[in-house]
Coordinates of C-alpha atoms in Angstrom, one line a residue:
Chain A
X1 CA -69.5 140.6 88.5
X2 CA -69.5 142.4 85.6
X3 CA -72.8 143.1 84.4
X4 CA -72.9 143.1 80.4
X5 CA -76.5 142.1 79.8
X6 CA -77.1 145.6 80.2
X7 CA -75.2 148.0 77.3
X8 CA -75.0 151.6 77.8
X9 CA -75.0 154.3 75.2
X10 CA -71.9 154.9 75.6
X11 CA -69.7 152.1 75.1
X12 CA -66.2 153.1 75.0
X13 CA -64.6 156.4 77.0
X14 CA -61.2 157.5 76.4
X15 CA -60.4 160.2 79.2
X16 CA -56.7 162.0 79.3
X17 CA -55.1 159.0 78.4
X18 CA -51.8 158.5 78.5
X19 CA -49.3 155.7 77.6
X20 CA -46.4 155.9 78.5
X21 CA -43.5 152.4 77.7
X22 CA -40.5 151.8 80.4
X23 CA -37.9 153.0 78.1
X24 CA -39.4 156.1 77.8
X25 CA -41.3 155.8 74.5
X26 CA -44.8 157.9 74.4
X27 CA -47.0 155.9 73.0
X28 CA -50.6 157.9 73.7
X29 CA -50.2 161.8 75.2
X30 CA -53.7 162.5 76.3
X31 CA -56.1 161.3 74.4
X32 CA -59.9 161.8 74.7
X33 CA -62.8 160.4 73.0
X34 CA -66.1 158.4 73.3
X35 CA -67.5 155.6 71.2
X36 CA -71.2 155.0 71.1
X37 CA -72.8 151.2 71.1
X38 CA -73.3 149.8 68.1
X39 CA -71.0 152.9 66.3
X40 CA -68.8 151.9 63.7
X41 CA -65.3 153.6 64.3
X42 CA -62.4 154.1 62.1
X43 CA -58.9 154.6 63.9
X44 CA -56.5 155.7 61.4
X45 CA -52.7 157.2 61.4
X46 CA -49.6 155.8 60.4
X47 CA -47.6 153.9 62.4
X48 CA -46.9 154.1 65.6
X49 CA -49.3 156.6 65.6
X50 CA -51.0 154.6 68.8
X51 CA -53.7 152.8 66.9
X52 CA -52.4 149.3 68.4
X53 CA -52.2 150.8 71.6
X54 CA -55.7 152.2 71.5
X55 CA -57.2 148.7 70.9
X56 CA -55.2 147.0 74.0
X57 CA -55.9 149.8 76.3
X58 CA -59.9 148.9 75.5
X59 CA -58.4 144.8 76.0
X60 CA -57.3 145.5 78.9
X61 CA -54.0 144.1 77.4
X62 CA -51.9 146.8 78.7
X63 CA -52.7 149.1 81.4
X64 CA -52.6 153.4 81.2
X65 CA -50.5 155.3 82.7
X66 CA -52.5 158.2 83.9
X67 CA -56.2 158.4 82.6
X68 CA -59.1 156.7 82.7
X69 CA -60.5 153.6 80.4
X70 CA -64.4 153.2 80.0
X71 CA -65.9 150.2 78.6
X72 CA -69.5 149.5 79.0
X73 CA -69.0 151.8 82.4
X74 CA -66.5 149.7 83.7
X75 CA -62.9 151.1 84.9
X76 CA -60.6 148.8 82.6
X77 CA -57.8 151.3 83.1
X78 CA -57.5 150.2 86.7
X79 CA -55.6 148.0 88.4
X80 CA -58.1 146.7 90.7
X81 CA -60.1 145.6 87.8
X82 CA -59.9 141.9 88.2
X83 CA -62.5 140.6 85.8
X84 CA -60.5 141.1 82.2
X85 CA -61.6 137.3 81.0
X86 CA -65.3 138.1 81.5
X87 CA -64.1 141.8 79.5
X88 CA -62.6 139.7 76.8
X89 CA -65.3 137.2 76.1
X90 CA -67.2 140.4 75.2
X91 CA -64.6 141.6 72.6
X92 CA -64.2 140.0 69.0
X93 CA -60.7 140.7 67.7
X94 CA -59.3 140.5 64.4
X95 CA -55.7 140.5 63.9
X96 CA -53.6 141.6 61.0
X97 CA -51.6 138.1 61.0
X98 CA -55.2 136.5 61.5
X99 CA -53.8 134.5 64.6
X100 CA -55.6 131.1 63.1
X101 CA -54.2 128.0 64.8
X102 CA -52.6 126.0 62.1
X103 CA -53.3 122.2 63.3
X104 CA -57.1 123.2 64.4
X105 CA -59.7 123.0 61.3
X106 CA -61.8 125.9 60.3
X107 CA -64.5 125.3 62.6
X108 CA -62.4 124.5 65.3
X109 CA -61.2 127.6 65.3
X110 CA -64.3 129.1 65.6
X111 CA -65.7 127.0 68.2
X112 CA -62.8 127.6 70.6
X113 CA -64.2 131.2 71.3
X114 CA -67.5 130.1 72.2
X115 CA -66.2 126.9 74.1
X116 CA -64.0 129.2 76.6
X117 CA -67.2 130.7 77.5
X118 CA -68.6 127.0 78.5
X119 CA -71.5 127.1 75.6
X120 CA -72.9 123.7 75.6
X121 CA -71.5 121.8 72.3
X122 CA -74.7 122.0 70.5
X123 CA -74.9 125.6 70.7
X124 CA -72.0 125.8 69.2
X125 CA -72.7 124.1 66.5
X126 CA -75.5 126.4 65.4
X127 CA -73.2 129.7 66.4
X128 CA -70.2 128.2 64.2
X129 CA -72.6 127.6 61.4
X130 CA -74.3 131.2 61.7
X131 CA -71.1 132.7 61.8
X132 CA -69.7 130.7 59.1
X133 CA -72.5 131.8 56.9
X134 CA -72.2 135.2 57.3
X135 CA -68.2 135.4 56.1
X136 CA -69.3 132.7 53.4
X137 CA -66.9 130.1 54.4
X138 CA -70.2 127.4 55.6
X139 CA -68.5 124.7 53.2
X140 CA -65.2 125.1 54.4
X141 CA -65.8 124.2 58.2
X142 CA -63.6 120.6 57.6
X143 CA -60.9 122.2 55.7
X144 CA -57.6 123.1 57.5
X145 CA -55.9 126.4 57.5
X146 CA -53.4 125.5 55.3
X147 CA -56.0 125.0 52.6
X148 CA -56.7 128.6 52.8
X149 CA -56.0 131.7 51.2
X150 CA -55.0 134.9 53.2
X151 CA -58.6 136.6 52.6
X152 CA -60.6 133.5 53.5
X153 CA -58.3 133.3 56.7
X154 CA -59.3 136.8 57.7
X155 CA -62.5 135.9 57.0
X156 CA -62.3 133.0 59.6
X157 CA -60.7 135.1 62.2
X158 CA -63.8 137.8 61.7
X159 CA -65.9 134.6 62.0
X160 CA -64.4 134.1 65.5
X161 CA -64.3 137.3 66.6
X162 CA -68.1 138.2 66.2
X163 CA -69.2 134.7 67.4
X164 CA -70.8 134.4 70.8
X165 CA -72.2 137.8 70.6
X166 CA -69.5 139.5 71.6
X167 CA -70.8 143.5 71.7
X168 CA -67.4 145.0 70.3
X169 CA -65.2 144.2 67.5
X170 CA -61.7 145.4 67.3
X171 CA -59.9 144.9 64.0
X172 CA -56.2 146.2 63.9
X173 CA -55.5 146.3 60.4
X174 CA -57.5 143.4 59.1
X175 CA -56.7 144.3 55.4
X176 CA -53.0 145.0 56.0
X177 CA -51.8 141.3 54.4
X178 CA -54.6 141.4 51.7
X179 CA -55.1 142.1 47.9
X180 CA -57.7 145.5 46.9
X181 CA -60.5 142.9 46.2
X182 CA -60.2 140.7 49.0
X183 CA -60.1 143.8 51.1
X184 CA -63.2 144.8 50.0
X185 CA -64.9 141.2 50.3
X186 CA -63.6 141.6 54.2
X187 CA -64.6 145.3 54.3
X188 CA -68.2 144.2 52.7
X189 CA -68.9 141.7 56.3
X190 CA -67.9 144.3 58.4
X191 CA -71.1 146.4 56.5
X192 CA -72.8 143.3 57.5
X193 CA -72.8 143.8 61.3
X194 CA -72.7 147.3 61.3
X195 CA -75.1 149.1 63.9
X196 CA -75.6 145.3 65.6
X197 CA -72.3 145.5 67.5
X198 CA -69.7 148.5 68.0
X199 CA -66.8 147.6 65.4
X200 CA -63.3 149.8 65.9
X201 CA -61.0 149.1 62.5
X202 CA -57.3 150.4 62.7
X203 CA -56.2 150.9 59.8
X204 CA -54.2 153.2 57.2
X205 CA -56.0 152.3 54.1
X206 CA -57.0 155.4 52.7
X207 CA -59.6 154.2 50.3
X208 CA -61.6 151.9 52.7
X209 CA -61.8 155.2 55.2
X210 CA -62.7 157.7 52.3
X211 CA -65.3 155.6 50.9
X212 CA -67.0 154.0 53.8
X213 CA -67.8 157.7 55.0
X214 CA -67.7 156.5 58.7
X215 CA -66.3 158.1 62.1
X216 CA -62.8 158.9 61.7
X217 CA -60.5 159.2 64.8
X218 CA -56.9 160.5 63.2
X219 CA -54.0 160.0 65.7
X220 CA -50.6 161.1 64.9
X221 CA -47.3 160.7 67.2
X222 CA -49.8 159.5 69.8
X223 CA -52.3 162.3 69.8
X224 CA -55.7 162.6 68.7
X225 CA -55.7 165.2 66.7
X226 CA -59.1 164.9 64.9
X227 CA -62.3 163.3 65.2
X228 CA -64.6 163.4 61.9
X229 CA -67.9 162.1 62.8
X230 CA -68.5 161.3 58.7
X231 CA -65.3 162.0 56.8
X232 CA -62.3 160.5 55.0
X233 CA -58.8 161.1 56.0
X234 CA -55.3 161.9 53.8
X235 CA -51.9 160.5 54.6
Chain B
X1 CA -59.4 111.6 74.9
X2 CA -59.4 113.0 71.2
X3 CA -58.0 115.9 72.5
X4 CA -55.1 114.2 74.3
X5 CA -54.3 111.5 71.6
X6 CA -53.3 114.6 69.3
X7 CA -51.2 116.4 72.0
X8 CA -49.1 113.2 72.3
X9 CA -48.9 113.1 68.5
X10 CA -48.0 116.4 68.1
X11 CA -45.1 116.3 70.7
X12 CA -44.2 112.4 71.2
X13 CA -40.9 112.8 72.3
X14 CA -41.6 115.1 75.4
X15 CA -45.1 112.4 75.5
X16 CA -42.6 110.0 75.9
X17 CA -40.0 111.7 78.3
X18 CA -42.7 111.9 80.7
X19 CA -44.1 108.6 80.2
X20 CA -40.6 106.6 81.0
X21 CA -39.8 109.2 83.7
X22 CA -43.2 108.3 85.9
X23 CA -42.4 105.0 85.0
X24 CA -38.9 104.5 86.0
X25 CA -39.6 106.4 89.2
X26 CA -43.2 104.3 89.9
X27 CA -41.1 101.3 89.6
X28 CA -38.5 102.4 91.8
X29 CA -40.9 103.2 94.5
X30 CA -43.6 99.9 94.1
X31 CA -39.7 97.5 94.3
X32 CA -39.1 99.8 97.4
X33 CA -42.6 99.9 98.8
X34 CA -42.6 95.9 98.3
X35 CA -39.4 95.1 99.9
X36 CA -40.2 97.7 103.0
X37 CA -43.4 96.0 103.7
X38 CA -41.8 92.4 103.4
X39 CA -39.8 93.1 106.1
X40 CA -41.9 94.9 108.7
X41 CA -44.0 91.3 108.0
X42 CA -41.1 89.6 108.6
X43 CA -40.0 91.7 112.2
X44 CA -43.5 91.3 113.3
X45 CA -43.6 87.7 112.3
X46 CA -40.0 87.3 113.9
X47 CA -41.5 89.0 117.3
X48 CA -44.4 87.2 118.0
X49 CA -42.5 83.8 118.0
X50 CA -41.7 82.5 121.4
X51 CA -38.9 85.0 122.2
X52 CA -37.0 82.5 124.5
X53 CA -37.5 78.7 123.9
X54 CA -36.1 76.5 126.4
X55 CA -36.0 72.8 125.6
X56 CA -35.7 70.4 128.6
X57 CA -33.9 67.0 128.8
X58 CA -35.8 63.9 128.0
X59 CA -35.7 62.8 131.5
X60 CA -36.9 66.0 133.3
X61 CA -40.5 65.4 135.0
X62 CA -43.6 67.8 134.1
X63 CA -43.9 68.8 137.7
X64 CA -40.1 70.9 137.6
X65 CA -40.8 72.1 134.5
X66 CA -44.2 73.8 135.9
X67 CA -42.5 74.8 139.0
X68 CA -39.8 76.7 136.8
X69 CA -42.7 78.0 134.8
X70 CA -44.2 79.3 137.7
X71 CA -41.0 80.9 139.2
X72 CA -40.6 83.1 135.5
X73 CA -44.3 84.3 135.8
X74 CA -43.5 85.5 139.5
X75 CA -40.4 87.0 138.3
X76 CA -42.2 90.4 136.5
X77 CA -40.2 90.1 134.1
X78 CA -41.8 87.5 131.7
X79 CA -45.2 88.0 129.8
X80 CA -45.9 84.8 129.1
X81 CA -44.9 80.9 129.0
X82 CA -46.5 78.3 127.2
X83 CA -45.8 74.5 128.3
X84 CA -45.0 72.4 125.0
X85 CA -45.5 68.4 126.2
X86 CA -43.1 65.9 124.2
X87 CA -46.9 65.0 122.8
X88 CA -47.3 68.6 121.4
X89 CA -44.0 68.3 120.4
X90 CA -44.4 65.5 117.9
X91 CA -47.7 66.8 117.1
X92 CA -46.2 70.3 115.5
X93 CA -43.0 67.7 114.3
X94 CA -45.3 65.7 112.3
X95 CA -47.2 68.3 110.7
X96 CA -44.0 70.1 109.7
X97 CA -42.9 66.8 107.9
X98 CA -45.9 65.3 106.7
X99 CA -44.6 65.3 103.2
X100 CA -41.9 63.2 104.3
X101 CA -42.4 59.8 105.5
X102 CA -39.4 58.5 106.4
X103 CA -38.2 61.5 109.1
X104 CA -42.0 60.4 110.5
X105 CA -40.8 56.8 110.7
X106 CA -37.5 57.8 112.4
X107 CA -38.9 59.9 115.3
X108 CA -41.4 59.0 118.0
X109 CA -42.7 61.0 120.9
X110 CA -40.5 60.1 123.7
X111 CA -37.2 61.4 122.0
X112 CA -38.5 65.3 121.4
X113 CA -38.4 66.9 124.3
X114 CA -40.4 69.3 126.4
X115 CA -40.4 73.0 125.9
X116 CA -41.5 76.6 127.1
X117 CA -41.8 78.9 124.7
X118 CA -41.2 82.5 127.0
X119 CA -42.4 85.9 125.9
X120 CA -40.9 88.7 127.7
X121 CA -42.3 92.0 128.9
X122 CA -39.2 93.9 127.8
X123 CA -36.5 92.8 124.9
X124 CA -34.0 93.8 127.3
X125 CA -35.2 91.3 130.0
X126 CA -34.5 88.5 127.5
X127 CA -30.6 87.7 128.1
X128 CA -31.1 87.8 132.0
X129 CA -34.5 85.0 131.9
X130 CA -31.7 83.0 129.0
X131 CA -29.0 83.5 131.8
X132 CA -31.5 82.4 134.7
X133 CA -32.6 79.5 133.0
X134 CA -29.5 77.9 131.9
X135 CA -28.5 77.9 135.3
X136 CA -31.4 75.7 136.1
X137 CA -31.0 72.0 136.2
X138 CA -32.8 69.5 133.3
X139 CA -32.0 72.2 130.9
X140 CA -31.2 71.0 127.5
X141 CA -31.0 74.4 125.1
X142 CA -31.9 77.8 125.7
X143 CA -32.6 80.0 122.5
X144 CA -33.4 83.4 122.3
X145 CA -34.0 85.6 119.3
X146 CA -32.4 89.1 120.3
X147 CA -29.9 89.0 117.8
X148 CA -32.4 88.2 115.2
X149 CA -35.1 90.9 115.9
X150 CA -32.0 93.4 116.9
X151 CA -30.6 92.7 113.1
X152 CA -34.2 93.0 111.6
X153 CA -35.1 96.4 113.4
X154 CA -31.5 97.6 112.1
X155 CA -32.1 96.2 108.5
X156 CA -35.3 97.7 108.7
X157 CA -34.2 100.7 110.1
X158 CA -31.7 101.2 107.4
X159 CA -33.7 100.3 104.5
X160 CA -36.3 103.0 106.0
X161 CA -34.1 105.7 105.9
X162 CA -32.5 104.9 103.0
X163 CA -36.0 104.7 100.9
X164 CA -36.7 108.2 102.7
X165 CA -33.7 109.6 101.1
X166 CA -34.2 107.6 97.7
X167 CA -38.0 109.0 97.3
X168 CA -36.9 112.6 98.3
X169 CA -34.3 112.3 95.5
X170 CA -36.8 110.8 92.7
X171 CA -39.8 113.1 93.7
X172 CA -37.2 116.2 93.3
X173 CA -36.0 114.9 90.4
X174 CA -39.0 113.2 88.9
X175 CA -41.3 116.7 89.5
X176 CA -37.8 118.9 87.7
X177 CA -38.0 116.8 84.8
X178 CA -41.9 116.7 84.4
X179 CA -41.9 120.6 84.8
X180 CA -39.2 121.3 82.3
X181 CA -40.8 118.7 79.8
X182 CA -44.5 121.1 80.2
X183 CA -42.5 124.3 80.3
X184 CA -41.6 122.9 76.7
X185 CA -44.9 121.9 76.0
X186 CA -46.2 125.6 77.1
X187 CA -43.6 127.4 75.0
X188 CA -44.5 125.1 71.9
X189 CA -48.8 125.8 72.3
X190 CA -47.4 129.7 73.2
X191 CA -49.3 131.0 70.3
X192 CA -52.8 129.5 71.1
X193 CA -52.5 130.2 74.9
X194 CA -51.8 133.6 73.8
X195 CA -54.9 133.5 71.5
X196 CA -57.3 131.8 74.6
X197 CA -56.2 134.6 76.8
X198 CA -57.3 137.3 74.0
X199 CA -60.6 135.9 73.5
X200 CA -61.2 135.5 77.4
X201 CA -60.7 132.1 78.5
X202 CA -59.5 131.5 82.0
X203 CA -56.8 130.4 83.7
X204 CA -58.3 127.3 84.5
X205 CA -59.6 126.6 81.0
X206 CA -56.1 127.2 79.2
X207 CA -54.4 124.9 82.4
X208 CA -57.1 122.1 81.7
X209 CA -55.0 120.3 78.3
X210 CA -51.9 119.9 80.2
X211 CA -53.9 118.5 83.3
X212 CA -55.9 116.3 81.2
X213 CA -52.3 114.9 80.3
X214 CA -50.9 115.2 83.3
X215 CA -53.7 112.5 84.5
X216 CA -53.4 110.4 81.6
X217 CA -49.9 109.8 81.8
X218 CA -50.0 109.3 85.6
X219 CA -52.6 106.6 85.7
X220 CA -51.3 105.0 82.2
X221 CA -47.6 104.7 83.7
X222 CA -49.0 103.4 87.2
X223 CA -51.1 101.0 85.4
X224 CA -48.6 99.6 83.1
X225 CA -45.9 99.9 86.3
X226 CA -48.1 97.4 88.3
X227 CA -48.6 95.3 85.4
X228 CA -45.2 94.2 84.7
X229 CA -44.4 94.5 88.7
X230 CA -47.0 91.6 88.7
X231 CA -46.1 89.8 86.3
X232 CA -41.7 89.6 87.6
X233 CA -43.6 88.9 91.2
X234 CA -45.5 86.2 89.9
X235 CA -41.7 84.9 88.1
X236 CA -39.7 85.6 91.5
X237 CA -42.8 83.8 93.8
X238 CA -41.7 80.1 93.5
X239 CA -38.7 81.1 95.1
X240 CA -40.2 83.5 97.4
X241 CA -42.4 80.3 98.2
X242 CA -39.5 78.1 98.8
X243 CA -37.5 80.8 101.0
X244 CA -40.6 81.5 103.3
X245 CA -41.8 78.1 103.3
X246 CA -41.6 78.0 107.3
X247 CA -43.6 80.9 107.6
X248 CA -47.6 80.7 107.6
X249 CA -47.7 84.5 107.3
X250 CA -46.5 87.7 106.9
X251 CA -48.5 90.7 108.2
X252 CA -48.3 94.6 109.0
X253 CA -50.5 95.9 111.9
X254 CA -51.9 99.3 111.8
X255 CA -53.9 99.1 114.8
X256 CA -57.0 99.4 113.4
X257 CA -56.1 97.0 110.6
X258 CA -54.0 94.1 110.2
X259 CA -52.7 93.8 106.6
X260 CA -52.2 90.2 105.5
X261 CA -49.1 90.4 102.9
X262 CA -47.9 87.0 102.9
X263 CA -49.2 84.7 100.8
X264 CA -50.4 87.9 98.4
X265 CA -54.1 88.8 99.7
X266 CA -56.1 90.9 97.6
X267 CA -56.8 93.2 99.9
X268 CA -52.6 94.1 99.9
X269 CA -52.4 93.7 95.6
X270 CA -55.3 96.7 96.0
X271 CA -53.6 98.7 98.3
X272 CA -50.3 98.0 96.2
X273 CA -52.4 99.3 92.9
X274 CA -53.9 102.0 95.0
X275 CA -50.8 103.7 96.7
X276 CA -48.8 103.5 93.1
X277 CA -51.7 105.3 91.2
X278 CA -52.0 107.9 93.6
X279 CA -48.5 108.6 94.1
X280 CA -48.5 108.5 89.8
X281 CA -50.9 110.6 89.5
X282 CA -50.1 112.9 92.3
X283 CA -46.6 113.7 90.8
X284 CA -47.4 113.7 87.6
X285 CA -50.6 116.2 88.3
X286 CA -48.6 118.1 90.9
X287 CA -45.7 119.0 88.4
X288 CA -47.9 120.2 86.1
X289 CA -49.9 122.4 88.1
X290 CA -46.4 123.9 89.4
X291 CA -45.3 124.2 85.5
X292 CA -48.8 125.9 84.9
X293 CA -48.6 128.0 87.9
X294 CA -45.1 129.7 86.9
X295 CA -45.5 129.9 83.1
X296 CA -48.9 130.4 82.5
X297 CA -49.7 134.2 83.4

C-alpha cells in the first residue's frame, strides 16, 4: 500500500535517468535532479527537449530505461511498481489541449476526479465548489464546455487537477493555446497554491519563467543542462 | 440510470444493435427451450401409460384373465399389471365423454371389454410379453407403445442435439457481435478512458459504464423477450388445448423435483422468466467483460 499520508521533503528524485524510444530516439540522456514538497518548479527547453517526457516518467505513464524514479520515496521507475492508480490519484495534471470532456458540464468534469477516488457525493460537492472558486469559474458549474473560452477551459482543467488534494501538479504547457492575458490569469492561480502543493510547469514561455523568478530546470536535446534555483532562462 | 439513458443517446445505433441482437437470440432460445421441455413432458407422459394394453373378448371370464395376470408377474419380465373390469371400463368411458350425451346413451357396460394395462421391467421385453399374449386364447387386441416412445426418444434426441448445436452457434455469434459493438463503444469514449486512467481511476471504475449497460440491456431484452413470448403462447394455447386435450399433464422429473409444465404452472412461467434472464444477462455481461478485458489496458 502506498503510504501518501505521510510526505517527505523530498518529493520528486530524478537519478541517471535515461529514456530511451524503440526506434532509437533519445529522449532523456541521464538526467538528475530533486524536487522538494511544496516547491514550485519550472521545466523549460524547446521541444523535444524532454519536458513531456519528464512529466510521464513522474506519471508513471512511460517507464525509464535505465535510472531510477522517486516520488514521495516510492520506486515509480520500476516495473514491479503495481500501484500507479493510487500514484495518479495523487497527481493533478493540466494538459496543453485541456483534455475537458465535451458532453460532461463544467462541474462534471471536475467531480469525475474526485469520484474515481470513491468520495462520497456530498464531498464532492463542497470540493467542486472550493475548487471552482479558486479558478473563479463558481457560476459556471451548469455551463457546458462548448460555452467556454480556451482560458476558462484551462482554468477548469487546473480546477480538476488540484481537486481532491492531490500533492503534485504537473502542467505541460498550460499556456501554450492561450492569449498573453489569459496566460497570466492561469499563471496568477498557480501563485495561488504555491507552497501548498509541489506544482512542475513545462513550458517555453520566456516571460512567465523570467518574471515569476522560480526554480528553473533547462533541458536541451534531452539533457539537463542547468538548474537555477531563482532565475529566468533565454531561448 | 442517468448515466446509462445518455450512453444510449449518445450511441443509439450500437444501443440498438445490441438490444435486437440479445433479443433475437433470447427468443431463439426461450421457442427452443419451450419446445425441448414440451417434449420430454410428452416422453414421460408417453411412458408412464400402460406400456402394453391387452383388451379381452366380451365373453372371457375374470378368473382366466387373473390366471394370465398371474402367469406375466411370474414371468420376471413384467413390472406391473393392473386388471381393468368392463365396470372400470365404462367408468373411465364415461368420464372421457361426459360432454357428449349421446355416445353415453349408445354404450353400456357389458359391450367394453376387460383390460390389463402391463408395464414392463425392460422396453425391450415389450414385443416378447405382445407376442406371448396374443397367443393366449380370449384375446381381443394387444397394443403396445414401442414405436411410439422409440420415435419420441429419437425426436427428442434430435431436437437435443440440434438445439446444442443451434445455442453454440448463437452464443458464438451473439457474444462476437456484442464484443465488436463495445469495442466501438470503447474506441468512441477513447478520450475519457484515457483521461480516467491519467487521473487514477481503476480498472474496475472505467469497466463499470459498459457493465452497467451490459446489465441493462440484458435484463431489458429478457424482459421484453418473455413478454411477447407470453403473449404468442397465450394466442397459440387454444390450440395447444385442443391438441393435448387427452392429456391431464405434462411434467419433467428431476429427481428431486417434478416440474408440472402442462397446463402452464407458475412455478414453470418462473423458471421460464428465470433461465431467460440469466442466460440475457449472462451473455450480455460476459461479452462485455471479454470486450473490457482486451481493449481496456
Amino acid at each position: 500500500m502506498l503510504d501518501w499520508l505521510k510526505f517527505y521533503e523530498t518529493m520528486i528524485v530524478f537519478e541517471n535517468v535515461i529514456k530511451k524510444f524503440p526506434l532509437g530516439n533519445i529522449a532523456l540522456q541521464d538526467v538528475s535532479f530533486e524536487i522538494e514538497d511544496n516547491e514550485f518548479v519550472f521545466l523549460v527547453g524547446s521541444s523535444g527537449a524532454g519536458k513531456t517526457t519528464i512529466l510521464k516518467l513522474i506519471l508513471q505513464d512511460t517507464l525509464p530505461t535505465s535510472g531510477t524514479v522517486m516520488v514521495n520515496e516510492f520506486d515509480v521507475s520500476s516495473k514491479k511498481f503495481h500501484h500507479t492508480e493510487k500514484l495518479r490519484r495523487n497527481i493533478g495534471f493540466v494538459f496543453q489541449d485541456f483534455k475537458i470532456l465535451p458532453e460532461k458540464n463544467i462541474y462534471e468534469n471536475i467531480a469525475i476526479s474526485l469520484q474515481i477516488m470513491g468520495i462520497s457525493a456530498k464531498e464532492v460537492k463542497n470540493k467542486v465548489k472550493d475548487a471552482l472558486d479558486l479558478v473563479g469559474l463558481n457560476h459556471k458549474e451548469k455551463v457546458f464546455p462548448v460555452q467556454l473560452s480556451a482560458g476558462e477551459l484551462q482554468r477548469v482543467a487546473i480546477a480538476r487537477a488540484i481537486c481532491g488534494d492531490r500533492k503534485i501538479i504537473l502542467a505541460d504547457e498550460p499556456t501554450g493555446n492561450l492569449d498573453p492575458k489569459t496566460t497570466w490569469d492561469i499563471i496568477k492561480i498557480f501563485k495561488k497554491i504555491e507552497g501548498k502543493k509541489t506544482i512542475i510547469i513545462a513550458t517555453h514561455n520566456t516571460d512567465i519563467v523570467n518574471s515569476l523568478k522560480k526554480r528553473v530546470l533547462i533541458l536541451k536535446e534531452g539533457r539537463l543542462i542547468k538548474d537555477i534555483r531563482k532565475g529566468g532562462y533565454e531561448l | 440510470m442517468r448515466e446509462i439513458f445518455t450512453a444510449i443517446k449518445r450511441t443509439p445505433y450500437q444501443s440498438f444493435a445490441t438490444f435486437f441482437t440479445l433479443f433475437l437470440t433470447l427468443f431463439l432460445s426461450l421457442a427452443v427451450f419451450f419446445i425441448l421441455t414440451f417434449l420430454y413432458g410428452m416422453l414421460g407422459y408417453v411412458e408412464s401409460r400402460p406400456q402394453v394394453t391387452v383388451y379381452f373378448q366380451t365373453q372371457t371370464s375374470e378368473n382366466n384373465i387373473f390366471k394370465l395376470k398371474e402367469q406375466l408377474l411370474s414371468s420376471e419380465k413384467v413390472l406391473s399389471a393392473k386388471y381393468v373390469s368392463k365396470t372400470e371400463a365404462y367408468e373411465i368411458y364415461k368420464k372421457l365423454n361426459k360432454d357428449n350425451p349421446l355416445l353415453l346413451e349408445m354404450v353400456t357396460s357389458d359391450i367394453l371389454p376387460a383390460s390389463l394395462e402391463i408395464f414392463a421391467k425392460k422396453p425391450s421385453f415389450l414385443p416378447e410379453i405382445a407376442d406371448f399374449l396374443k397367443k393366449q386364447s380370449g384375446i381381443d387386441e394387444v397394443n403396445f407403445q414401442k414405436n411410439i416412445i422409440d420415435k419420441l426418444l429419437s425426436l427428442t434426441s434430435i431436437v437435443r442435439k440440434t438445439s446444442i448445436a443451434f445455442f453454440a452457434y448463437f452464443i458464438i455469434t451473439t457474444i462476437i457481435i456484442l464484443i465488436s459493438i463495445t469495442h466501438f463503444k470503447i474506441a468512441l469514449k477513447k478520450d475519457e478512458i484515457e483521461l480516467l486512467q491519467l487521473l487514477g481511476a481503476d480498472r474496475f471504475y472505467i469497466k463499470k459504464p459498459f457493465l452497467k449497460e451490459a446489465l441493462f440491456f440484458g435484463l431489458l431484452s429478457s424482459m421484453v423477450v418473455f413478454l411477447i413470448f407470453s403473449a404468442l403462447f397465450f394466442v397459440v394455447r387454444p390450440y395447444l388445448q385442443s391438441y393435448l386435450s387427452g392429456v391431464s399433464n405434462l411434467s419433467i422429473d428431476f429427481g428431486f423435483y417434478n416440474l408440472v409444465i402442462w397446463p402452464l404452472t407458475l412455478e414453470f412461467t418462473a423458471a421460464s422468466f428465470l433461465i431467460t434472464t440469466l442466460f440475457g444477462v449472462f451473455i450480455s455481461i460476459a461479452s462485455t467483460l471479454l470486450a473490457t478485458q482486451k481493449y481496456i489496458k
